[in-house]
mmCIF file with all atom_site columns, C-alpha atoms in Angstrom:
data_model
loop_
_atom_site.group_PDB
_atom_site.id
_atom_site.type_symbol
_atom_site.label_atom_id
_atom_site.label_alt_id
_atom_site.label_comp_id
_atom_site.label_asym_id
_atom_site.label_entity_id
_atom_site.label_seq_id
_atom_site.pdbx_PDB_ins_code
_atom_site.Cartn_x
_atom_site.Cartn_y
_atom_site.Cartn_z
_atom_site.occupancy
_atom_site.B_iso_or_equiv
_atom_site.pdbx_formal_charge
_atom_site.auth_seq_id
_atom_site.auth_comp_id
_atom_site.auth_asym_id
_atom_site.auth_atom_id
_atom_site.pdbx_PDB_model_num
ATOM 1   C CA . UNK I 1 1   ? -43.281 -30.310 48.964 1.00 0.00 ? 1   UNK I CA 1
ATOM 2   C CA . UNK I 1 2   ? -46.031 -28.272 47.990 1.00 0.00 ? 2   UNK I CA 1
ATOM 3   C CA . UNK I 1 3   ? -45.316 -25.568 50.007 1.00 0.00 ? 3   UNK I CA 1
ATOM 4   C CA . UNK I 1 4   ? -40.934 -25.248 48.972 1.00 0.00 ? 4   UNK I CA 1
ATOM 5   C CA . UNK I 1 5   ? -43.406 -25.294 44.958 1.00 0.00 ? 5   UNK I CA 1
ATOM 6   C CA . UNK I 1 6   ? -45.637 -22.668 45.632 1.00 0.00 ? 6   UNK I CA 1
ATOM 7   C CA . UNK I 1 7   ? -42.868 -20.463 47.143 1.00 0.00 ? 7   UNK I CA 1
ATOM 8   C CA . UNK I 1 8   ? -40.388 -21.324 44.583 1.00 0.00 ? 8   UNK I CA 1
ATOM 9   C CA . UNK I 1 9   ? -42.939 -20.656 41.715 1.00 0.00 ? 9   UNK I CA 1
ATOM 10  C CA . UNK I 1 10  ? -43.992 -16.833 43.712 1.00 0.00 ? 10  UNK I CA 1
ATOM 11  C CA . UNK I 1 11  ? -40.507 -16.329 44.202 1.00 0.00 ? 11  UNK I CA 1
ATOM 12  C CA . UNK I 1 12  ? -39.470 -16.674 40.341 1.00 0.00 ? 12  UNK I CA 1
ATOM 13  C CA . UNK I 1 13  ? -42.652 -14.967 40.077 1.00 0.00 ? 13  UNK I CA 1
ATOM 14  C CA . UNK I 1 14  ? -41.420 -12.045 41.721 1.00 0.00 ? 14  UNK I CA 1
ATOM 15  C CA . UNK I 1 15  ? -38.124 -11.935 40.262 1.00 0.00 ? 15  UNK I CA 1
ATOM 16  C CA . UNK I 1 16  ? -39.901 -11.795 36.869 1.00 0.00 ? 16  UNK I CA 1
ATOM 17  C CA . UNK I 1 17  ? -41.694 -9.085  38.257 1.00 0.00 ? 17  UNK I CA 1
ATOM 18  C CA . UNK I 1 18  ? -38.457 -7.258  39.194 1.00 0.00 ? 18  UNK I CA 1
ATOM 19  C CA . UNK I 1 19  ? -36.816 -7.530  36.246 1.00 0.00 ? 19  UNK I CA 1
ATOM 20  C CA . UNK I 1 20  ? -39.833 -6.133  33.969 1.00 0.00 ? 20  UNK I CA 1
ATOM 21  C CA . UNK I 1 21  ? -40.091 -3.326  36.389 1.00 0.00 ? 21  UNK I CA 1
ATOM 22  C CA . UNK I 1 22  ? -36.039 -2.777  36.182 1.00 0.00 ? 22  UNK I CA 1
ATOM 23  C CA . UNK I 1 23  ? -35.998 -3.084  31.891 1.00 0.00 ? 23  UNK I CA 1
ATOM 24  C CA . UNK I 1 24  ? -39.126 -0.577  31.624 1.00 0.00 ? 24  UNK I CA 1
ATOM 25  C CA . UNK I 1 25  ? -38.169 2.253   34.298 1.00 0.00 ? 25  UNK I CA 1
ATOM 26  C CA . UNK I 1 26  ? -36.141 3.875   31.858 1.00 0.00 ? 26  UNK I CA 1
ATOM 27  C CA . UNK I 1 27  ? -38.430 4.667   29.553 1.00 0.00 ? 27  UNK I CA 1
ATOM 28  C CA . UNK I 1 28  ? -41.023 5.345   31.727 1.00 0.00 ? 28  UNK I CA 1
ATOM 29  C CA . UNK I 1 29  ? -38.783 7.792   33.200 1.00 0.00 ? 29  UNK I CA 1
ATOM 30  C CA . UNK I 1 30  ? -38.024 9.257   30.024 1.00 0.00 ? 30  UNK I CA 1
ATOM 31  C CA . UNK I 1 31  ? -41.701 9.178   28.982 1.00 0.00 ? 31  UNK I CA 1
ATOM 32  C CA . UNK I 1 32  ? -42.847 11.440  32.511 1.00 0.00 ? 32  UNK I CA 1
ATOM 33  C CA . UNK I 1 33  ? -40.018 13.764  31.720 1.00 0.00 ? 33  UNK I CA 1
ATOM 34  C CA . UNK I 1 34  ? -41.128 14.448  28.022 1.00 0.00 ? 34  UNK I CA 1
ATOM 35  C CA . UNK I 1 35  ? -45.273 15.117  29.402 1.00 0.00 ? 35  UNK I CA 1
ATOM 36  C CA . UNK I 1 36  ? -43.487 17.428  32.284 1.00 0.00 ? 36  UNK I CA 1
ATOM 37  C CA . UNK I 1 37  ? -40.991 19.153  29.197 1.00 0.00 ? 37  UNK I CA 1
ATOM 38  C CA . UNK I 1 38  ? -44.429 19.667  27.439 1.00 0.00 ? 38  UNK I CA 1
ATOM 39  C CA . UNK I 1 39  ? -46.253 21.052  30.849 1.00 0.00 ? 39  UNK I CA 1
ATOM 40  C CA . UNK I 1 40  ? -47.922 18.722  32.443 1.00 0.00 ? 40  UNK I CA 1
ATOM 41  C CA . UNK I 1 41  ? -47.170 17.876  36.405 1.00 0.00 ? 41  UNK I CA 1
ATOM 42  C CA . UNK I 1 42  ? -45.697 15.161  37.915 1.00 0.00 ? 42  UNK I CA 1
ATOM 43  C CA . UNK I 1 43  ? -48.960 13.616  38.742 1.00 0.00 ? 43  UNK I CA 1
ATOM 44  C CA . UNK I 1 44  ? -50.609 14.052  35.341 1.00 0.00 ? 44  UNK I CA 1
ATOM 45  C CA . UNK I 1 45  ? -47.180 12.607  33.347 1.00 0.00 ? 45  UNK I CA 1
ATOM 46  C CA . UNK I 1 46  ? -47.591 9.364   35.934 1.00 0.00 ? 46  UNK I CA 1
ATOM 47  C CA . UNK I 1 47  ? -50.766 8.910   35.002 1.00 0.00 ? 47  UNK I CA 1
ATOM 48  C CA . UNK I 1 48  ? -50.069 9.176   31.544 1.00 0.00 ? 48  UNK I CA 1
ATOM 49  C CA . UNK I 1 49  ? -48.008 7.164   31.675 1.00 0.00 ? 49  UNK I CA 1
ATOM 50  C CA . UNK I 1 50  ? -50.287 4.250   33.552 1.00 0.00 ? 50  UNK I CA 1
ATOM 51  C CA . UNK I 1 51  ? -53.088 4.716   31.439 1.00 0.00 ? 51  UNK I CA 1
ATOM 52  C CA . UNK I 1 52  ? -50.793 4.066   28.557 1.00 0.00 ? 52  UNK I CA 1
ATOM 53  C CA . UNK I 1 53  ? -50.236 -0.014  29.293 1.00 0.00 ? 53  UNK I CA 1
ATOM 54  C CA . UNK I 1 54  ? -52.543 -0.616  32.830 1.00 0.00 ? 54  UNK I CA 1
ATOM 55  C CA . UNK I 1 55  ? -51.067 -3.987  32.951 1.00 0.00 ? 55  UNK I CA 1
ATOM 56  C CA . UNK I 1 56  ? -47.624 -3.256  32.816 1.00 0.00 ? 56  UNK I CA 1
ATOM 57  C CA . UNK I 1 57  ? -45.908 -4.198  36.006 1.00 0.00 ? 57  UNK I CA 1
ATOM 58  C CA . UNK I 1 58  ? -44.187 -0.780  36.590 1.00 0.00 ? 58  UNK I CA 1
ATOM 59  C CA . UNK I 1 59  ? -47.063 0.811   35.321 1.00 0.00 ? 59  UNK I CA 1
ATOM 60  C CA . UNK I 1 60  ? -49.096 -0.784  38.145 1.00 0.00 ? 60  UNK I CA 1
ATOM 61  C CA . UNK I 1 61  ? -46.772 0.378   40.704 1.00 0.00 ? 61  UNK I CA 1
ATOM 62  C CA . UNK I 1 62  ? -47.152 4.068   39.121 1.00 0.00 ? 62  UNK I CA 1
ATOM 63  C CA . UNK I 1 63  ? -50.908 3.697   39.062 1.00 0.00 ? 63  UNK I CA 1
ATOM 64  C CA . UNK I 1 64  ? -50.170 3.271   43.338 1.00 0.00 ? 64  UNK I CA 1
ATOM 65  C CA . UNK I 1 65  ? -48.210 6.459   43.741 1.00 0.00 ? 65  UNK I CA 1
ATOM 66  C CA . UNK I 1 66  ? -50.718 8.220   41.679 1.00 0.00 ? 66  UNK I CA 1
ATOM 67  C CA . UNK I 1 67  ? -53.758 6.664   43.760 1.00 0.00 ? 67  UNK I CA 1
ATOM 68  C CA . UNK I 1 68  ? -51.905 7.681   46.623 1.00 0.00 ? 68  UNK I CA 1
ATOM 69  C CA . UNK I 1 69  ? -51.334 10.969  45.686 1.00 0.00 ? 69  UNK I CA 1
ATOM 70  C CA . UNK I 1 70  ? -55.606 11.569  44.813 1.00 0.00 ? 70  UNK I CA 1
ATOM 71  C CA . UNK I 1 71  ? -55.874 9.702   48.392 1.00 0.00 ? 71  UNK I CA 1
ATOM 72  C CA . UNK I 1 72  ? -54.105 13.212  49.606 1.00 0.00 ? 72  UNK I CA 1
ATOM 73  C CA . UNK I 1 73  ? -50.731 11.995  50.207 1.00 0.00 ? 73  UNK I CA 1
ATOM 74  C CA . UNK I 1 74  ? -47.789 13.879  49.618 1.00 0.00 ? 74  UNK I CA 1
ATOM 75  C CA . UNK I 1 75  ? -45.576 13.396  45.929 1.00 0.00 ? 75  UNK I CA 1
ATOM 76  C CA . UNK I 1 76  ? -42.911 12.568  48.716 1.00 0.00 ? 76  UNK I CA 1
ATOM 77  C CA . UNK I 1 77  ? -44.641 10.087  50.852 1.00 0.00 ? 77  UNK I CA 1
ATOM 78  C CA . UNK I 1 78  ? -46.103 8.172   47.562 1.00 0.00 ? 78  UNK I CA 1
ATOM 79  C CA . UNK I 1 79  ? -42.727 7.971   46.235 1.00 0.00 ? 79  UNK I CA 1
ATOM 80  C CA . UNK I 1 80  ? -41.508 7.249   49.452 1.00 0.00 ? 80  UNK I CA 1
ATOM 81  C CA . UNK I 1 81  ? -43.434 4.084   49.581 1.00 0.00 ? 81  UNK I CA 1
ATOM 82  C CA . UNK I 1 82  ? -42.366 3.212   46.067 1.00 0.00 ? 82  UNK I CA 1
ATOM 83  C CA . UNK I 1 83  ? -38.975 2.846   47.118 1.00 0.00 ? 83  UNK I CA 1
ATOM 84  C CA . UNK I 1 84  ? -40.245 0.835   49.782 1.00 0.00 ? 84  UNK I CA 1
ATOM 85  C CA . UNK I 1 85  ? -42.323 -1.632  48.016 1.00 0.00 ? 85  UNK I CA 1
ATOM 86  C CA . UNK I 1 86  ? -39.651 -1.839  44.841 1.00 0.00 ? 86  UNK I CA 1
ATOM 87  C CA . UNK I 1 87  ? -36.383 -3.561  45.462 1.00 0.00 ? 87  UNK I CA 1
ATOM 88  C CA . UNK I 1 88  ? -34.902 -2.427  41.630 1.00 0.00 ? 88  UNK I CA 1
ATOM 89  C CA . UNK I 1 89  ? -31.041 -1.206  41.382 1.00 0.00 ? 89  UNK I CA 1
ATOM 90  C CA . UNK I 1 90  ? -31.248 2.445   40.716 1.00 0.00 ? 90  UNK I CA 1
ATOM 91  C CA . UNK I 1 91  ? -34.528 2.869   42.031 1.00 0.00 ? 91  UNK I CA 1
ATOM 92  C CA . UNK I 1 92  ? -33.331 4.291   45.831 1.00 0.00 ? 92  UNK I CA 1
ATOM 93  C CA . UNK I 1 93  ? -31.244 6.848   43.451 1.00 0.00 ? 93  UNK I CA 1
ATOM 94  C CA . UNK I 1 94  ? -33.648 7.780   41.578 1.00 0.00 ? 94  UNK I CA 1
ATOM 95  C CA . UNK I 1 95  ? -36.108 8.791   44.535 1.00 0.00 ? 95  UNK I CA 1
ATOM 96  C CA . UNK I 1 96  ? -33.389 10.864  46.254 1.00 0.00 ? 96  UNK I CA 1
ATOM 97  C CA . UNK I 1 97  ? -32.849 12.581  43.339 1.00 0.00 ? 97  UNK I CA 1
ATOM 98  C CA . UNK I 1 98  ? -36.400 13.492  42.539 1.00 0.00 ? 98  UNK I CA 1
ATOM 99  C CA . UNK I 1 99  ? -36.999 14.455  46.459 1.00 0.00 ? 99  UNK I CA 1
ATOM 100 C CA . UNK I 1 100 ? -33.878 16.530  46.390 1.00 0.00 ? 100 UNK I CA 1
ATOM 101 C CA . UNK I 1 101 ? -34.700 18.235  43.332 1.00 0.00 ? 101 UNK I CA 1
ATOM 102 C CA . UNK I 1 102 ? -38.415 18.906  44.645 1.00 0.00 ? 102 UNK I CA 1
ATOM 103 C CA . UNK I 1 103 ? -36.914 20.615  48.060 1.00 0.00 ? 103 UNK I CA 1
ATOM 104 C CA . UNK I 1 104 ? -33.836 22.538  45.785 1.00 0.00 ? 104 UNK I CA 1
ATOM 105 C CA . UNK I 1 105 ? -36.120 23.724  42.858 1.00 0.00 ? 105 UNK I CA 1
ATOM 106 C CA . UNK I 1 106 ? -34.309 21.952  40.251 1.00 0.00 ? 106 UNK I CA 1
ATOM 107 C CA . UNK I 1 107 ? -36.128 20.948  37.348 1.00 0.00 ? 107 UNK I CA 1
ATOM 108 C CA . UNK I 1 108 ? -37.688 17.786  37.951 1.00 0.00 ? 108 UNK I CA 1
ATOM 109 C CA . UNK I 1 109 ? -37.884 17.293  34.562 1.00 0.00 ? 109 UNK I CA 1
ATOM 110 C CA . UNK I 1 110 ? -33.927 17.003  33.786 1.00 0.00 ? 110 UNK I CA 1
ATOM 111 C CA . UNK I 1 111 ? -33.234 15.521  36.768 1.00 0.00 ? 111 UNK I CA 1
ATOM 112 C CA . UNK I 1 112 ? -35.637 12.269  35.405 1.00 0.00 ? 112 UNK I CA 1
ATOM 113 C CA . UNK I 1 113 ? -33.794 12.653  32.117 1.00 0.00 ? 113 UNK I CA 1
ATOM 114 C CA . UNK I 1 114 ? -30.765 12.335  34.064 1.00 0.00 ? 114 UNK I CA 1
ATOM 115 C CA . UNK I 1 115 ? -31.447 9.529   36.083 1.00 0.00 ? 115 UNK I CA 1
ATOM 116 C CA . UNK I 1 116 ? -32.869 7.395   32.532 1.00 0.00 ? 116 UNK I CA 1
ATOM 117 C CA . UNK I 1 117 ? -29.652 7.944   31.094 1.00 0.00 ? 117 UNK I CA 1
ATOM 118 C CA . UNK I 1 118 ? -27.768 7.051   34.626 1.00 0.00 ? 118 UNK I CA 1
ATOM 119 C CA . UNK I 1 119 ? -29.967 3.784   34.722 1.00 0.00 ? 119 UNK I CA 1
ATOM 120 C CA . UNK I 1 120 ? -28.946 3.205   30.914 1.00 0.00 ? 120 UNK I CA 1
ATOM 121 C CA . UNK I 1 121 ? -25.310 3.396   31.056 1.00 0.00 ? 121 UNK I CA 1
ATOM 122 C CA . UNK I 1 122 ? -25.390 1.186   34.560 1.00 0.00 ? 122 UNK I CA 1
ATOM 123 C CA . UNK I 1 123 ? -26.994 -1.639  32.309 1.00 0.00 ? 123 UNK I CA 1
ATOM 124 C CA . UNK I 1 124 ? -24.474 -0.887  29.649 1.00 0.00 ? 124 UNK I CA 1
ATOM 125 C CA . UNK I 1 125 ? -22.045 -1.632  31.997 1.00 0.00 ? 125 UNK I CA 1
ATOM 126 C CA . UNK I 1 126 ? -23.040 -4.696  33.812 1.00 0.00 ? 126 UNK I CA 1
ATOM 127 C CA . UNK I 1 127 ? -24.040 -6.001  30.342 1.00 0.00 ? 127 UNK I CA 1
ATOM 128 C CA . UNK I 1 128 ? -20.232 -5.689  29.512 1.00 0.00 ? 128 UNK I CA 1
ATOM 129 C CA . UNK I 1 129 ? -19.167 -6.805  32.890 1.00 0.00 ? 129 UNK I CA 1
ATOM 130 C CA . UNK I 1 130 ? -21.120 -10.157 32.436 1.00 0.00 ? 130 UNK I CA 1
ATOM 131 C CA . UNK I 1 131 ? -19.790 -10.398 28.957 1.00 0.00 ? 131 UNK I CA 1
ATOM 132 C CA . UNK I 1 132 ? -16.437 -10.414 29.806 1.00 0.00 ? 132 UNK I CA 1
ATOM 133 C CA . UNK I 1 133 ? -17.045 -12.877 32.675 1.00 0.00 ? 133 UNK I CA 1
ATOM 134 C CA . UNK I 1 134 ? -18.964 -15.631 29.977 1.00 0.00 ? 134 UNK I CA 1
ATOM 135 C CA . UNK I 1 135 ? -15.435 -15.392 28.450 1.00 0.00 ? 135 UNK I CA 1
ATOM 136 C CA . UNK I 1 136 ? -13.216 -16.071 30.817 1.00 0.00 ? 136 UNK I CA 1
ATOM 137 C CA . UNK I 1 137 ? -16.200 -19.098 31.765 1.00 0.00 ? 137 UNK I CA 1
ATOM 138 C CA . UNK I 1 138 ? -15.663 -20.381 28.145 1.00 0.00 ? 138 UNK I CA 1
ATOM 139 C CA . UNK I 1 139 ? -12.327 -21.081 28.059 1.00 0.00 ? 139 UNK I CA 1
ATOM 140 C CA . UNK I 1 140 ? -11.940 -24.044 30.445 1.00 0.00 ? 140 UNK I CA 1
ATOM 141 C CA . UNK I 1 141 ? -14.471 -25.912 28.065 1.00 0.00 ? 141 UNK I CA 1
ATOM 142 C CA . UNK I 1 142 ? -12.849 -24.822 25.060 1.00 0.00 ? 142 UNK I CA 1
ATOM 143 C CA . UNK I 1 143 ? -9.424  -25.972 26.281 1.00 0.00 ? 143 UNK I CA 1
ATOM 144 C CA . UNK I 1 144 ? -11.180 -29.186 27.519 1.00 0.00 ? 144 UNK I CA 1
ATOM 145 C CA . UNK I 1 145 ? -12.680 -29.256 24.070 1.00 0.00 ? 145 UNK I CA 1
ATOM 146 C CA . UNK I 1 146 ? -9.262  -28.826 21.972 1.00 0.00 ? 146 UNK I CA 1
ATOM 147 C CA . UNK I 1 147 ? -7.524  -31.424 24.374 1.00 0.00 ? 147 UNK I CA 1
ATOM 148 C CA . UNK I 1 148 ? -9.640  -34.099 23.126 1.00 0.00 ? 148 UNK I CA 1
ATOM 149 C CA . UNK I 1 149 ? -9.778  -33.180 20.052 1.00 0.00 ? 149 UNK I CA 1
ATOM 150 C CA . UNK I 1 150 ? -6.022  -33.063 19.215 1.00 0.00 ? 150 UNK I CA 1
ATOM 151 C CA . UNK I 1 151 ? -6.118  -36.831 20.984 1.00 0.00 ? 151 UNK I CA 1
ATOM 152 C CA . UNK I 1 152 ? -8.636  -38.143 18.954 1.00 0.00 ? 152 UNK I CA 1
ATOM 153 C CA . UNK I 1 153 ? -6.955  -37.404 16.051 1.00 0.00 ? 153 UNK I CA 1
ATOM 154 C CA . UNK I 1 154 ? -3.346  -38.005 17.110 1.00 0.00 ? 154 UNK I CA 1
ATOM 155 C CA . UNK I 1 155 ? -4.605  -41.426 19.101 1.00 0.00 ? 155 UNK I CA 1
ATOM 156 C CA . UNK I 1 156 ? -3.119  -43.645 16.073 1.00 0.00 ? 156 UNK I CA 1
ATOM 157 C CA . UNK I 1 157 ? 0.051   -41.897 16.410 1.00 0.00 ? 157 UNK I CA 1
ATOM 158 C CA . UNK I 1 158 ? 0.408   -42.158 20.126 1.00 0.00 ? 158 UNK I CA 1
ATOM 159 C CA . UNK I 1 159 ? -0.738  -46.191 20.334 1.00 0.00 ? 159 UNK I CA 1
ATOM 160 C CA . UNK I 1 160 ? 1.743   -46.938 16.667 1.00 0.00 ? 160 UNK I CA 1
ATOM 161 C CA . UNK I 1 161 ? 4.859   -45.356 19.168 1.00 0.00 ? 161 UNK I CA 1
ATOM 162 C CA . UNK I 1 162 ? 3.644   -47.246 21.982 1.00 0.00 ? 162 UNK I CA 1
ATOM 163 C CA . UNK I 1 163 ? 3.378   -50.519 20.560 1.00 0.00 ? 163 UNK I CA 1
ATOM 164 C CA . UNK I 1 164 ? 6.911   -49.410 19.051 1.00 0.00 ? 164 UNK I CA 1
ATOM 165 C CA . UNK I 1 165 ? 5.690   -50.200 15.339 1.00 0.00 ? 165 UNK I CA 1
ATOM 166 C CA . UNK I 1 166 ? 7.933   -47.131 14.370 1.00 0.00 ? 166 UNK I CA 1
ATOM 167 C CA . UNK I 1 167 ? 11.393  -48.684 16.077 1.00 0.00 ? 167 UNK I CA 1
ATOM 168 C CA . UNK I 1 168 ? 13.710  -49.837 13.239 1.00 0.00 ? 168 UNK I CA 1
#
């Protein structure tokens, strides 16, 4: 029992984790792409960016890359291993883009402003989607709802014809 506890509790843990990391990339993303508009590099808007909130969970994952990167590793093989430690929606996408855009020249830059409003209008969406799927989960109690509510009232009625008090 203890064990199925502890690895429920790390597990919600971990999904917490996720979901802080997923609900802050966005503007982290934006925040990296602002420093680099202003002309800073990649690895000074990162660490920017981590020295802004240390304790943040995505900030914590940033504050890896950029270790990584004073360790001597490649941009590519930090954010490589981002990709590989972070199972977020968007996140694979994201890296391509950015190691695409390094090896092509594009503005890295735009291409993070890009992706932030990408990752936005994905939430947007699913936000939507799940909306309109709490609907269509509503109405079976509703109907259940109005069913015994039109009984309760019309239960007189129904037991008065039964009994046949309204025969003349």
């Amino acid at each position: 029992g203890g064990f199925f506890g502890a690895y429920i509790w790390l597990r919600e843990w971990a999904l917490i984790r996720l979901r802080n990391i997923a609900r802050r990339l966005p503007d982290a993303l934006d925040l990296i792409a602002m420093a680099m508009d202003a002309g800073a590099t990649f690895y000074e808007a990162a660490n920017a960016v981590v020295r802004d909130d240390p304790d943040d969970p995505l900030n914590e994952e940033l504050g890896v890359v950029v270790r990584e990167i004073d360790f001597g590793r490649s941009r590519q093989d930090a954010l490589t291993h981002l990709g590989q430690r972070i199972n977020v929606e968007g996140l694979d996408g994201i890296l391509s883009a950015v190691l695409q855009a390094e090896a092509l020249g594009t503005p890295l830059a735009t291409v993070l402003k890009l992706q932030a409003n990408l990752l936005r209008m994905r939430r947007s969406m699913r936000a939507e989607r799940k909306a309109g799927e709490a609907a269509v989960k509503i109405l079976v109690p509703s109907m259940l709802i109005l069913v015994s509510t039109v009984l309760i009232i019309f239960a007189p009625v129904i037991v008065r014809a039964i009994e046949g008090r309204y025969r003349q």
